[in-house]
Amino acid sequence: MSEPYTPWFLPAEQQPATHPQLMGRLAGAEVVLLGERHDQAAHHRWQLHVAAGLAAHRPIVMGFEMFPARLDQVLHSWVFGKLDEDIFLERCEWANVWGFPAELYMPIFRFCREMKIPMVGLNCRRELVREVGAGGWQSVPEENREGLTPARPSSEAYRRFIFELTGGGAPGRKVTSAEDPGFDRFVRAQEVWDRAFATRIRNAVCRPGKPLVVGIIGMGHLQWGGGVPWQLEDFGIHDVRVLIPQGESQPMLAAGAADAVFRLPETETETEAELSDA
């Protein structure tokens, strides 16, 4: 008798896993990072299902790339029912700080509110990203760094990953390789985001009761052991798991790309544009 189908796959072990089995394993971690493409409604539905599965095992805190940390009090007010949805989106400056349709994310935000799950912002101000990208951390006075320390330099593997992710050696591109010094500015900017997300996650991990921290973050910040996991390791946080959604027709990710992959039916990978047409 064949094994029942499961959409979960473990790249390192090259074998599937059941949902209950995987949720039980992940619940023992310090941090679980759920990747996304920001415009994919199916990715956000998947994130909600995983967060609910983890919350059934132990208390969680949810961290969001979409919000800068300065808006944490607004997130707190939302979770505890002090704001309606329109006021919440206005006070968290959604149109300015993120811009993707709020409908993509509202089911997760409502889940946090209904279950009284703390929400924290992981992001920093955009100007800091630009300033460090242009001149390095030494160009930014310490009082303007939002409590962030200089990022751990990225590994060569992560540089190669984000080089390919951003177009690789496309014809006409000035930067010809991941090692090209001309790529340093982009990498420095990416590292500011990675360091900011990791710093806020570390702060949440250290809360009383040691909750499991679930991060909602773009996939480009998570894969191949780089990005946020790399910066968390610099803080001494090693028990981090990365989960990635992908379409069933996409090539299976190799070992090292993520800890677990969820295979989505292609009909469920609608984009922002398709969602808005519905």
GROMACS .gro file of C-alpha atoms in nm:
model
  278
    1MET     CA    1   0.000   0.000   0.000
    2SER     CA    2   0.146   0.335  -0.103
    3GLU     CA    3   0.204   0.614   0.148
    4PRO     CA    4  -0.060   0.893   0.147
    5TYR     CA    5   0.043   1.209  -0.035
    6THR     CA    6   0.193   1.492   0.169
    7PRO     CA    7   0.289   1.834   0.029
    8TRP     CA    8   0.584   1.865   0.269
    9PHE     CA    9   0.934   1.769   0.155
   10LEU     CA   10   1.263   1.776   0.349
   11PRO     CA   11   1.551   1.865   0.114
   12ALA     CA   12   1.830   1.749   0.348
   13GLU     CA   13   1.673   1.405   0.389
   14GLN     CA   14   1.528   1.391   0.037
   15GLN     CA   15   1.203   1.256   0.172
   16PRO     CA   16   0.850   1.374   0.253
   17ALA     CA   17   0.709   1.454   0.596
   18THR     CA   18   0.353   1.465   0.726
   19HIS     CA   19   0.208   1.791   0.856
   20PRO     CA   20   0.157   1.673   1.218
   21GLN     CA   21   0.502   1.517   1.225
   22LEU     CA   22   0.669   1.833   1.097
   23MET     CA   23   0.476   2.074   1.320
   24GLY     CA   24   0.577   1.870   1.624
   25ARG     CA   25   0.944   1.886   1.524
   26LEU     CA   26   0.939   2.255   1.441
   27ALA     CA   27   0.767   2.352   1.766
   28GLY     CA   28   1.087   2.273   1.954
   29ALA     CA   29   1.292   2.532   1.762
   30GLU     CA   30   1.375   2.884   1.877
   31VAL     CA   31   1.277   3.044   1.546
   32VAL     CA   32   1.075   2.930   1.243
   33LEU     CA   33   1.103   3.151   0.934
   34LEU     CA   34   0.825   3.130   0.675
   35GLY     CA   35   0.931   3.254   0.334
   36GLU     CA   36   0.709   3.421   0.079
   37ARG     CA   37   0.682   3.601  -0.247
   38HIS     CA   38   0.503   3.912  -0.137
   39ASP     CA   39   0.240   3.910  -0.413
   40GLN     CA   40   0.138   3.544  -0.375
   41ALA     CA   41  -0.191   3.497  -0.192
   42ALA     CA   42  -0.131   3.121  -0.166
   43HIS     CA   43   0.193   3.183   0.020
   44HIS     CA   44   0.012   3.386   0.283
   45ARG     CA   45  -0.259   3.122   0.326
   46TRP     CA   46   0.016   2.866   0.376
   47GLN     CA   47   0.190   3.088   0.633
   48LEU     CA   48  -0.134   3.117   0.828
   49HIS     CA   49  -0.183   2.739   0.832
   50VAL     CA   50   0.172   2.680   0.955
   51ALA     CA   51   0.147   2.951   1.223
   52ALA     CA   52  -0.176   2.794   1.349
   53GLY     CA   53  -0.013   2.452   1.356
   54LEU     CA   54   0.281   2.581   1.558
   55ALA     CA   55   0.059   2.779   1.796
   56ALA     CA   56  -0.121   2.455   1.882
   57HIS     CA   57   0.204   2.326   2.033
   58ARG     CA   58   0.338   2.625   2.226
   59PRO     CA   59   0.305   3.005   2.262
   60ILE     CA   60   0.432   3.199   1.962
   61VAL     CA   61   0.526   3.556   1.872
   62MET     CA   62   0.494   3.659   1.508
   63GLY     CA   63   0.743   3.896   1.347
   64PHE     CA   64   0.668   4.073   1.019
   65GLU     CA   65   0.903   4.217   0.757
   66MET     CA   66   0.613   4.441   0.654
   67PHE     CA   67   0.633   4.662   0.963
   68PRO     CA   68   0.920   4.874   1.098
   69ALA     CA   69   0.989   4.815   1.466
   70ARG     CA   70   0.881   5.172   1.551
   71LEU     CA   71   0.520   5.063   1.491
   72ASP     CA   72   0.517   4.792   1.759
   73GLN     CA   73   0.274   4.987   1.977
   74VAL     CA   74   0.026   5.003   1.688
   75LEU     CA   75   0.059   4.626   1.643
   76HIS     CA   76  -0.001   4.579   2.015
   77SER     CA   77  -0.315   4.793   1.999
   78TRP     CA   78  -0.441   4.591   1.703
   79VAL     CA   79  -0.387   4.255   1.874
   80PHE     CA   80  -0.575   4.369   2.183
   81GLY     CA   81  -0.877   4.497   1.991
   82LYS     CA   82  -0.825   4.870   2.028
   83LEU     CA   83  -0.831   4.947   1.654
   84ASP     CA   84  -1.064   4.853   1.373
   85GLU     CA   85  -0.911   4.736   1.046
   86ASP     CA   86  -0.920   5.069   0.863
   87ILE     CA   87  -0.765   5.259   1.154
   88PHE     CA   88  -0.505   4.984   1.198
   89LEU     CA   89  -0.393   5.008   0.836
   90GLU     CA   90  -0.385   5.386   0.858
   91ARG     CA   91  -0.181   5.398   1.179
   92CYS     CA   92   0.064   5.133   1.065
   93GLU     CA   93   0.116   5.342   0.748
   94TRP     CA   94   0.053   5.038   0.532
   95ALA     CA   95   0.043   5.222   0.200
   96ASN     CA   96   0.382   5.380   0.267
   97VAL     CA   97   0.576   5.112   0.455
   98TRP     CA   98   0.467   4.816   0.242
   99GLY     CA   99   0.225   4.886  -0.041
  100PHE     CA  100   0.117   4.534  -0.139
  101PRO     CA  101  -0.261   4.482  -0.105
  102ALA     CA  102  -0.353   4.452   0.261
  103GLU     CA  103  -0.602   4.177   0.172
  104LEU     CA  104  -0.308   3.943   0.115
  105TYR     CA  105  -0.203   3.972   0.479
  106MET     CA  106  -0.520   4.052   0.673
  107PRO     CA  107  -0.611   3.686   0.743
  108ILE     CA  108  -0.281   3.647   0.931
  109PHE     CA  109  -0.332   3.976   1.117
  110ARG     CA  110  -0.686   3.871   1.213
  111PHE     CA  111  -0.554   3.536   1.335
  112CYS     CA  112  -0.307   3.715   1.564
  113ARG     CA  113  -0.584   3.938   1.697
  114GLU     CA  114  -0.829   3.652   1.757
  115MET     CA  115  -0.568   3.435   1.931
  116LYS     CA  116  -0.395   3.728   2.110
  117ILE     CA  117  -0.063   3.636   1.950
  118PRO     CA  118   0.192   3.918   1.990
  119MET     CA  119   0.299   4.085   1.665
  120VAL     CA  120   0.633   4.263   1.624
  121GLY     CA  121   0.779   4.468   1.341
  122LEU     CA  122   1.112   4.345   1.206
  123ASN     CA  123   1.203   4.622   0.965
  124CYS     CA  124   1.404   4.943   0.986
  125ARG     CA  125   1.379   5.279   0.813
  126ARG     CA  126   1.459   5.274   0.442
  127GLU     CA  127   1.704   5.561   0.477
  128LEU     CA  128   1.927   5.343   0.696
  129VAL     CA  129   1.939   5.078   0.424
  130ARG     CA  130   2.039   5.339   0.165
  131GLU     CA  131   2.296   5.504   0.392
  132VAL     CA  132   2.474   5.180   0.480
  133GLY     CA  133   2.454   5.060   0.121
  134ALA     CA  134   2.622   5.378  -0.001
  135GLY     CA  135   2.884   5.432   0.268
  136GLY     CA  136   2.899   5.132   0.499
  137TRP     CA  137   2.806   5.120   0.867
  138GLN     CA  138   3.086   5.359   0.957
  139SER     CA  139   2.905   5.633   0.764
  140VAL     CA  140   2.604   5.621   1.000
  141PRO     CA  141   2.632   5.765   1.353
  142GLU     CA  142   2.553   5.506   1.617
  143GLU     CA  143   2.251   5.703   1.741
  144ASN     CA  144   2.095   5.673   1.393
  145ARG     CA  145   2.132   5.294   1.365
  146GLU     CA  146   1.808   5.207   1.548
  147GLY     CA  147   1.998   4.993   1.795
  148LEU     CA  148   2.144   4.776   1.519
  149THR     CA  149   2.503   4.656   1.519
  150PRO     CA  150   2.700   4.615   1.195
  151ALA     CA  151   2.596   4.308   1.001
  152ARG     CA  152   2.802   3.993   0.986
  153PRO     CA  153   2.956   3.987   0.635
  154SER     CA  154   2.764   3.756   0.405
  155SER     CA  155   2.906   3.422   0.295
  156GLU     CA  156   3.016   3.369  -0.064
  157ALA     CA  157   2.728   3.124  -0.112
  158TYR     CA  158   2.472   3.387  -0.008
  159ARG     CA  159   2.632   3.648  -0.234
  160ARG     CA  160   2.600   3.405  -0.525
  161PHE     CA  161   2.239   3.331  -0.433
  162ILE     CA  162   2.127   3.694  -0.426
  163PHE     CA  163   2.332   3.770  -0.740
  164GLU     CA  164   2.138   3.504  -0.931
  165LEU     CA  165   1.812   3.609  -0.764
  166THR     CA  166   1.858   3.965  -0.891
  167GLY     CA  167   1.929   3.872  -1.252
  168GLY     CA  168   2.268   3.704  -1.251
  169GLY     CA  169   2.498   3.786  -1.539
  170ALA     CA  170   2.223   3.924  -1.762
  171PRO     CA  171   2.338   4.096  -2.082
  172GLY     CA  172   2.409   4.462  -2.020
  173ARG     CA  173   2.438   4.427  -1.643
  174LYS     CA  174   2.734   4.625  -1.511
  175VAL     CA  175   2.801   4.379  -1.230
  176THR     CA  176   2.939   4.063  -1.388
  177SER     CA  177   2.967   3.827  -1.090
  178ALA     CA  178   2.882   3.785  -0.722
  179GLU     CA  179   3.245   3.863  -0.641
  180ASP     CA  180   3.246   4.187  -0.839
  181PRO     CA  181   3.320   4.482  -0.603
  182GLY     CA  182   3.041   4.666  -0.783
  183PHE     CA  183   2.798   4.426  -0.616
  184ASP     CA  184   2.913   4.525  -0.266
  185ARG     CA  185   2.670   4.815  -0.232
  186PHE     CA  186   2.369   4.595  -0.302
  187VAL     CA  187   2.496   4.328  -0.062
  188ARG     CA  188   2.551   4.584   0.215
  189ALA     CA  189   2.194   4.708   0.173
  190GLN     CA  190   2.058   4.353   0.183
  191GLU     CA  191   2.259   4.287   0.499
  192VAL     CA  192   2.099   4.585   0.675
  193TRP     CA  193   1.757   4.425   0.631
  194ASP     CA  194   1.889   4.085   0.735
  195ARG     CA  195   2.051   4.233   1.047
  196ALA     CA  196   1.741   4.433   1.138
  197PHE     CA  197   1.512   4.130   1.105
  198ALA     CA  198   1.753   3.914   1.306
  199THR     CA  199   1.789   4.178   1.579
  200ARG     CA  200   1.413   4.208   1.633
  201ILE     CA  201   1.374   3.829   1.625
  202ARG     CA  202   1.649   3.789   1.885
  203ASN     CA  203   1.469   4.039   2.108
  204ALA     CA  204   1.147   3.839   2.077
  205VAL     CA  205   1.325   3.510   2.149
  206CYS     CA  206   1.449   3.660   2.476
  207ARG     CA  207   1.099   3.750   2.601
  208PRO     CA  208   0.981   3.590   2.926
  209GLY     CA  209   0.867   3.234   2.869
  210LYS     CA  210   1.092   3.191   2.563
  211PRO     CA  211   0.815   3.184   2.300
  212LEU     CA  212   0.866   3.033   1.958
  213VAL     CA  213   0.924   3.322   1.715
  214VAL     CA  214   0.762   3.284   1.372
  215GLY     CA  215   0.898   3.522   1.108
  216ILE     CA  216   0.704   3.630   0.796
  217ILE     CA  217   0.980   3.731   0.554
  218GLY     CA  218   1.058   3.732   0.182
  219MET     CA  219   1.236   3.418   0.062
  220GLY     CA  220   1.540   3.608  -0.061
  221HIS     CA  221   1.637   3.683   0.299
  222LEU     CA  222   1.622   3.321   0.414
  223GLN     CA  223   1.766   3.060   0.181
  224TRP     CA  224   2.096   2.871   0.167
  225GLY     CA  225   2.186   2.944   0.528
  226GLY     CA  226   2.241   3.313   0.455
  227GLY     CA  227   2.047   3.627   0.529
  228VAL     CA  228   1.848   3.624   0.850
  229PRO     CA  229   1.962   3.277   0.970
  230TRP     CA  230   2.324   3.384   0.914
  231GLN     CA  231   2.275   3.698   1.123
  232LEU     CA  232   2.086   3.505   1.395
  233GLU     CA  233   2.379   3.267   1.419
  234ASP     CA  234   2.600   3.569   1.487
  235PHE     CA  235   2.376   3.640   1.788
  236GLY     CA  236   2.417   3.284   1.915
  237ILE     CA  237   2.072   3.169   1.797
  238HIS     CA  238   2.128   2.843   1.612
  239ASP     CA  239   1.799   2.654   1.641
  240VAL     CA  240   1.641   2.822   1.338
  241ARG     CA  241   1.426   2.651   1.076
  242VAL     CA  242   1.349   2.787   0.729
  243LEU     CA  243   1.031   2.683   0.545
  244ILE     CA  244   0.968   2.771   0.182
  245PRO     CA  245   0.656   2.735  -0.038
  246GLN     CA  246   0.693   2.653  -0.406
  247GLY     CA  247   0.479   2.537  -0.696
  248GLU     CA  248   0.455   2.166  -0.768
  249SER     CA  249   0.607   2.205  -1.115
  250GLN     CA  250   0.918   2.385  -0.988
  251PRO     CA  251   1.240   2.184  -0.950
  252MET     CA  252   1.276   2.049  -0.599
  253LEU     CA  253   1.513   2.255  -0.387
  254ALA     CA  254   1.848   2.095  -0.310
  255ALA     CA  255   1.975   2.017   0.038
  256GLY     CA  256   2.083   2.336   0.215
  257ALA     CA  257   1.829   2.566   0.051
  258ALA     CA  258   1.570   2.530   0.330
  259ASP     CA  259   1.473   2.291   0.607
  260ALA     CA  260   1.133   2.209   0.458
  261VAL     CA  261   0.945   2.286   0.138
  262PHE     CA  262   0.567   2.296   0.093
  263ARG     CA  263   0.456   2.204  -0.259
  264LEU     CA  264   0.161   2.419  -0.369
  265PRO     CA  265  -0.072   2.323  -0.654
  266GLU     CA  266  -0.005   2.555  -0.947
  267THR     CA  267  -0.368   2.671  -0.944
  268GLU     CA  268  -0.304   2.817  -0.597
  269THR     CA  269  -0.010   3.037  -0.691
  270GLU     CA  270  -0.213   3.332  -0.812
  271THR     CA  271  -0.039   3.665  -0.815
  272GLU     CA  272  -0.140   4.000  -0.677
  273ALA     CA  273  -0.278   4.099  -1.018
  274GLU     CA  274  -0.492   3.786  -1.043
  275LEU     CA  275  -0.619   3.840  -0.690
  276SER     CA  276  -0.724   4.196  -0.768
  277ASP     CA  277  -0.913   4.074  -1.075
  278ALA     CA  278  -1.116   3.823  -0.874
   0.00000   0.00000   0.00000
